[in-house]
């Protein structure tokens, strides 16, 4: 039981980092799309 909780906490931390990274990737893609539309 105790081990499982630690895994869940680690997963939550990882997920937050992944969300941050995905957000940056999405922002880059959106900026890229906007730039392509204006060119």
PDB file of N, CA and C in Angstrom:
ATOM      1  N   UNK A   1       0.844  -1.206   0.000  1.00  0.00           N
ATOM      2  CA  UNK A   1       0.000   0.000   0.000  1.00  0.00           C
ATOM      3  C   UNK A   1       0.881   1.258   0.000  1.00  0.00           C
ATOM      4  N   UNK A   2       1.863   1.247   0.896  1.00  0.00           N
ATOM      5  CA  UNK A   2       2.700   2.443   1.037  1.00  0.00           C
ATOM      6  C   UNK A   2       3.484   2.722  -0.257  1.00  0.00           C
ATOM      7  N   UNK A   3       3.989   1.654  -0.877  1.00  0.00           N
ATOM      8  CA  UNK A   3       4.756   1.807  -2.114  1.00  0.00           C
ATOM      9  C   UNK A   3       3.889   2.417  -3.217  1.00  0.00           C
ATOM     10  N   UNK A   4       2.662   1.952  -3.295  1.00  0.00           N
ATOM     11  CA  UNK A   4       1.742   2.433  -4.327  1.00  0.00           C
ATOM     12  C   UNK A   4       1.525   3.945  -4.207  1.00  0.00           C
ATOM     13  N   UNK A   5       1.398   4.423  -2.977  1.00  0.00           N
ATOM     14  CA  UNK A   5       1.166   5.854  -2.746  1.00  0.00           C
ATOM     15  C   UNK A   5       2.356   6.674  -3.255  1.00  0.00           C
ATOM     16  N   UNK A   6       3.570   6.186  -2.984  1.00  0.00           N
ATOM     17  CA  UNK A   6       4.767   6.882  -3.459  1.00  0.00           C
ATOM     18  C   UNK A   6       4.783   6.951  -4.979  1.00  0.00           C
ATOM     19  N   UNK A   7       4.410   5.868  -5.627  1.00  0.00           N
ATOM     20  CA  UNK A   7       4.355   5.832  -7.090  1.00  0.00           C
ATOM     21  C   UNK A   7       3.351   6.865  -7.592  1.00  0.00           C
ATOM     22  N   UNK A   8       2.203   6.938  -6.950  1.00  0.00           N
ATOM     23  CA  UNK A   8       1.169   7.904  -7.349  1.00  0.00           C
ATOM     24  C   UNK A   8       1.684   9.337  -7.224  1.00  0.00           C
ATOM     25  N   UNK A   9       2.401   9.617  -6.141  1.00  0.00           N
ATOM     26  CA  UNK A   9       2.952  10.966  -5.921  1.00  0.00           C
ATOM     27  C   UNK A   9       3.977  11.278  -7.011  1.00  0.00           C
ATOM     28  N   UNK A  10       4.869  10.317  -7.288  1.00  0.00           N
ATOM     29  CA  UNK A  10       5.864  10.515  -8.343  1.00  0.00           C
ATOM     30  C   UNK A  10       5.194  10.728  -9.690  1.00  0.00           C
ATOM     31  N   UNK A  11       4.155   9.980  -9.963  1.00  0.00           N
ATOM     32  CA  UNK A  11       3.419  10.113 -11.218  1.00  0.00           C
ATOM     33  C   UNK A  11       2.788  11.496 -11.314  1.00  0.00           C
ATOM     34  N   UNK A  12       2.240  11.978 -10.213  1.00  0.00           N
ATOM     35  CA  UNK A  12       1.619  13.304 -10.196  1.00  0.00           C
ATOM     36  C   UNK A  12       2.653  14.378 -10.516  1.00  0.00           C
ATOM     37  N   UNK A  13       3.847  14.270  -9.929  1.00  0.00           N
ATOM     38  CA  UNK A  13       4.918  15.230 -10.195  1.00  0.00           C
ATOM     39  C   UNK A  13       5.309  15.177 -11.667  1.00  0.00           C
ATOM     40  N   UNK A  14       5.461  13.973 -12.185  1.00  0.00           N
ATOM     41  CA  UNK A  14       5.816  13.776 -13.590  1.00  0.00           C
ATOM     42  C   UNK A  14       4.758  14.392 -14.489  1.00  0.00           C
ATOM     43  N   UNK A  15       3.504  14.158 -14.143  1.00  0.00           N
ATOM     44  CA  UNK A  15       2.398  14.661 -14.951  1.00  0.00           C
ATOM     45  C   UNK A  15       2.423  16.186 -14.999  1.00  0.00           C
ATOM     46  N   UNK A  16       2.674  16.826 -13.866  1.00  0.00           N
ATOM     47  CA  UNK A  16       2.743  18.289 -13.834  1.00  0.00           C
ATOM     48  C   UNK A  16       3.855  18.777 -14.749  1.00  0.00           C
ATOM     49  N   UNK A  17       5.004  18.132 -14.718  1.00  0.00           N
ATOM     50  CA  UNK A  17       6.137  18.494 -15.580  1.00  0.00           C
ATOM     51  C   UNK A  17       5.757  18.280 -17.043  1.00  0.00           C
ATOM     52  N   UNK A  18       5.108  17.147 -17.322  1.00  0.00           N
ATOM     53  CA  UNK A  18       4.683  16.842 -18.694  1.00  0.00           C
ATOM     54  C   UNK A  18       3.693  17.878 -19.201  1.00  0.00           C
ATOM     55  N   UNK A  19       2.760  18.287 -18.343  1.00  0.00           N
ATOM     56  CA  UNK A  19       1.777  19.310 -18.725  1.00  0.00           C
ATOM     57  C   UNK A  19       2.514  20.603 -19.077  1.00  0.00           C
ATOM     58  N   UNK A  20       3.513  20.952 -18.275  1.00  0.00           N
ATOM     59  CA  UNK A  20       4.303  22.161 -18.525  1.00  0.00           C
ATOM     60  C   UNK A  20       4.996  22.061 -19.881  1.00  0.00           C
ATOM     61  N   UNK A  21       5.636  20.910 -20.130  1.00  0.00           N
ATOM     62  CA  UNK A  21       6.345  20.694 -21.397  1.00  0.00           C
ATOM     63  C   UNK A  21       5.362  20.699 -22.564  1.00  0.00           C
ATOM     64  N   UNK A  22       4.249  19.989 -22.407  1.00  0.00           N
ATOM     65  CA  UNK A  22       3.232  19.956 -23.465  1.00  0.00           C
ATOM     66  C   UNK A  22       2.699  21.352 -23.749  1.00  0.00           C
ATOM     67  N   UNK A  23       2.514  22.142 -22.711  1.00  0.00           N
ATOM     68  CA  UNK A  23       2.057  23.522 -22.877  1.00  0.00           C
ATOM     69  C   UNK A  23       3.029  24.329 -23.717  1.00  0.00           C
ATOM     70  N   UNK A  24       4.323  24.163 -23.443  1.00  0.00           N
ATOM     71  CA  UNK A  24       5.348  24.875 -24.217  1.00  0.00           C
ATOM     72  C   UNK A  24       5.350  24.401 -25.666  1.00  0.00           C
ATOM     73  N   UNK A  25       5.218  23.089 -25.879  1.00  0.00           N
ATOM     74  CA  UNK A  25       5.174  22.532 -27.234  1.00  0.00           C
ATOM     75  C   UNK A  25       3.961  23.075 -27.980  1.00  0.00           C
ATOM     76  N   UNK A  26       2.806  23.053 -27.332  1.00  0.00           N
ATOM     77  CA  UNK A  26       1.577  23.560 -27.952  1.00  0.00           C
ATOM     78  C   UNK A  26       1.729  25.033 -28.318  1.00  0.00           C
ATOM     79  N   UNK A  27       2.301  25.816 -27.420  1.00  0.00           N
ATOM     80  CA  UNK A  27       2.521  27.241 -27.668  1.00  0.00           C
ATOM     81  C   UNK A  27       3.409  27.421 -28.896  1.00  0.00           C
ATOM     82  N   UNK A  28       4.470  26.624 -28.981  1.00  0.00           N
ATOM     83  CA  UNK A  28       5.375  26.681 -30.129  1.00  0.00           C
ATOM     84  C   UNK A  28       4.661  26.326 -31.419  1.00  0.00           C
ATOM     85  N   UNK A  29       3.841  25.270 -31.387  1.00  0.00           N
ATOM     86  CA  UNK A  29       3.094  24.856 -32.580  1.00  0.00           C
ATOM     87  C   UNK A  29       2.108  25.930 -33.009  1.00  0.00           C
ATOM     88  N   UNK A  30       1.414  26.519 -32.054  1.00  0.00           N
ATOM     89  CA  UNK A  30       0.430  27.571 -32.358  1.00  0.00           C
ATOM     90  C   UNK A  30       1.145  28.779 -32.963  1.00  0.00           C
ATOM     91  N   UNK A  31       2.273  29.179 -32.358  1.00  0.00           N
ATOM     92  CA  UNK A  31       3.046  30.307 -32.897  1.00  0.00           C
ATOM     93  C   UNK A  31       3.512  29.996 -34.309  1.00  0.00           C
ATOM     94  N   UNK A  32       3.939  28.758 -34.543  1.00  0.00           N
ATOM     95  CA  UNK A  32       4.397  28.312 -35.859  1.00  0.00           C
ATOM     96  C   UNK A  32       3.258  28.392 -36.872  1.00  0.00           C
ATOM     97  N   UNK A  33       2.074  27.928 -36.486  1.00  0.00           N
ATOM     98  CA  UNK A  33       0.898  27.963 -37.363  1.00  0.00           C
ATOM     99  C   UNK A  33       0.531  29.400 -37.710  1.00  0.00           C
ATOM    100  N   UNK A  34       0.542  30.276 -36.714  1.00  0.00           N
ATOM    101  CA  UNK A  34       0.212  31.692 -36.927  1.00  0.00           C
ATOM    102  C   UNK A  34       1.229  32.304 -37.894  1.00  0.00           C
ATOM    103  N   UNK A  35       2.510  32.020 -37.666  1.00  0.00           N
ATOM    104  CA  UNK A  35       3.570  32.557 -38.523  1.00  0.00           C
ATOM    105  C   UNK A  35       3.381  32.073 -39.964  1.00  0.00           C
ATOM    106  N   UNK A  36       3.052  30.805 -40.155  1.00  0.00           N
ATOM    107  CA  UNK A  36       2.847  30.246 -41.496  1.00  0.00           C
ATOM    108  C   UNK A  36       1.641  30.887 -42.172  1.00  0.00           C
ATOM    109  N   UNK A  37       0.596  31.161 -41.417  1.00  0.00           N
ATOM    110  CA  UNK A  37      -0.603  31.780 -41.990  1.00  0.00           C
ATOM    111  C   UNK A  37      -0.324  33.200 -42.456  1.00  0.00           C
ATOM    112  N   UNK A  38       0.553  33.911 -41.763  1.00  0.00           N
ATOM    113  CA  UNK A  38       0.851  35.300 -42.130  1.00  0.00           C
ATOM    114  C   UNK A  38       1.850  35.391 -43.271  1.00  0.00           C
ATOM    115  N   UNK A  39       2.675  34.355 -43.446  1.00  0.00           N
ATOM    116  CA  UNK A  39       3.680  34.386 -44.522  1.00  0.00           C
ATOM    117  C   UNK A  39       3.051  34.132 -45.885  1.00  0.00           C
TER     118      UNK A  39
END
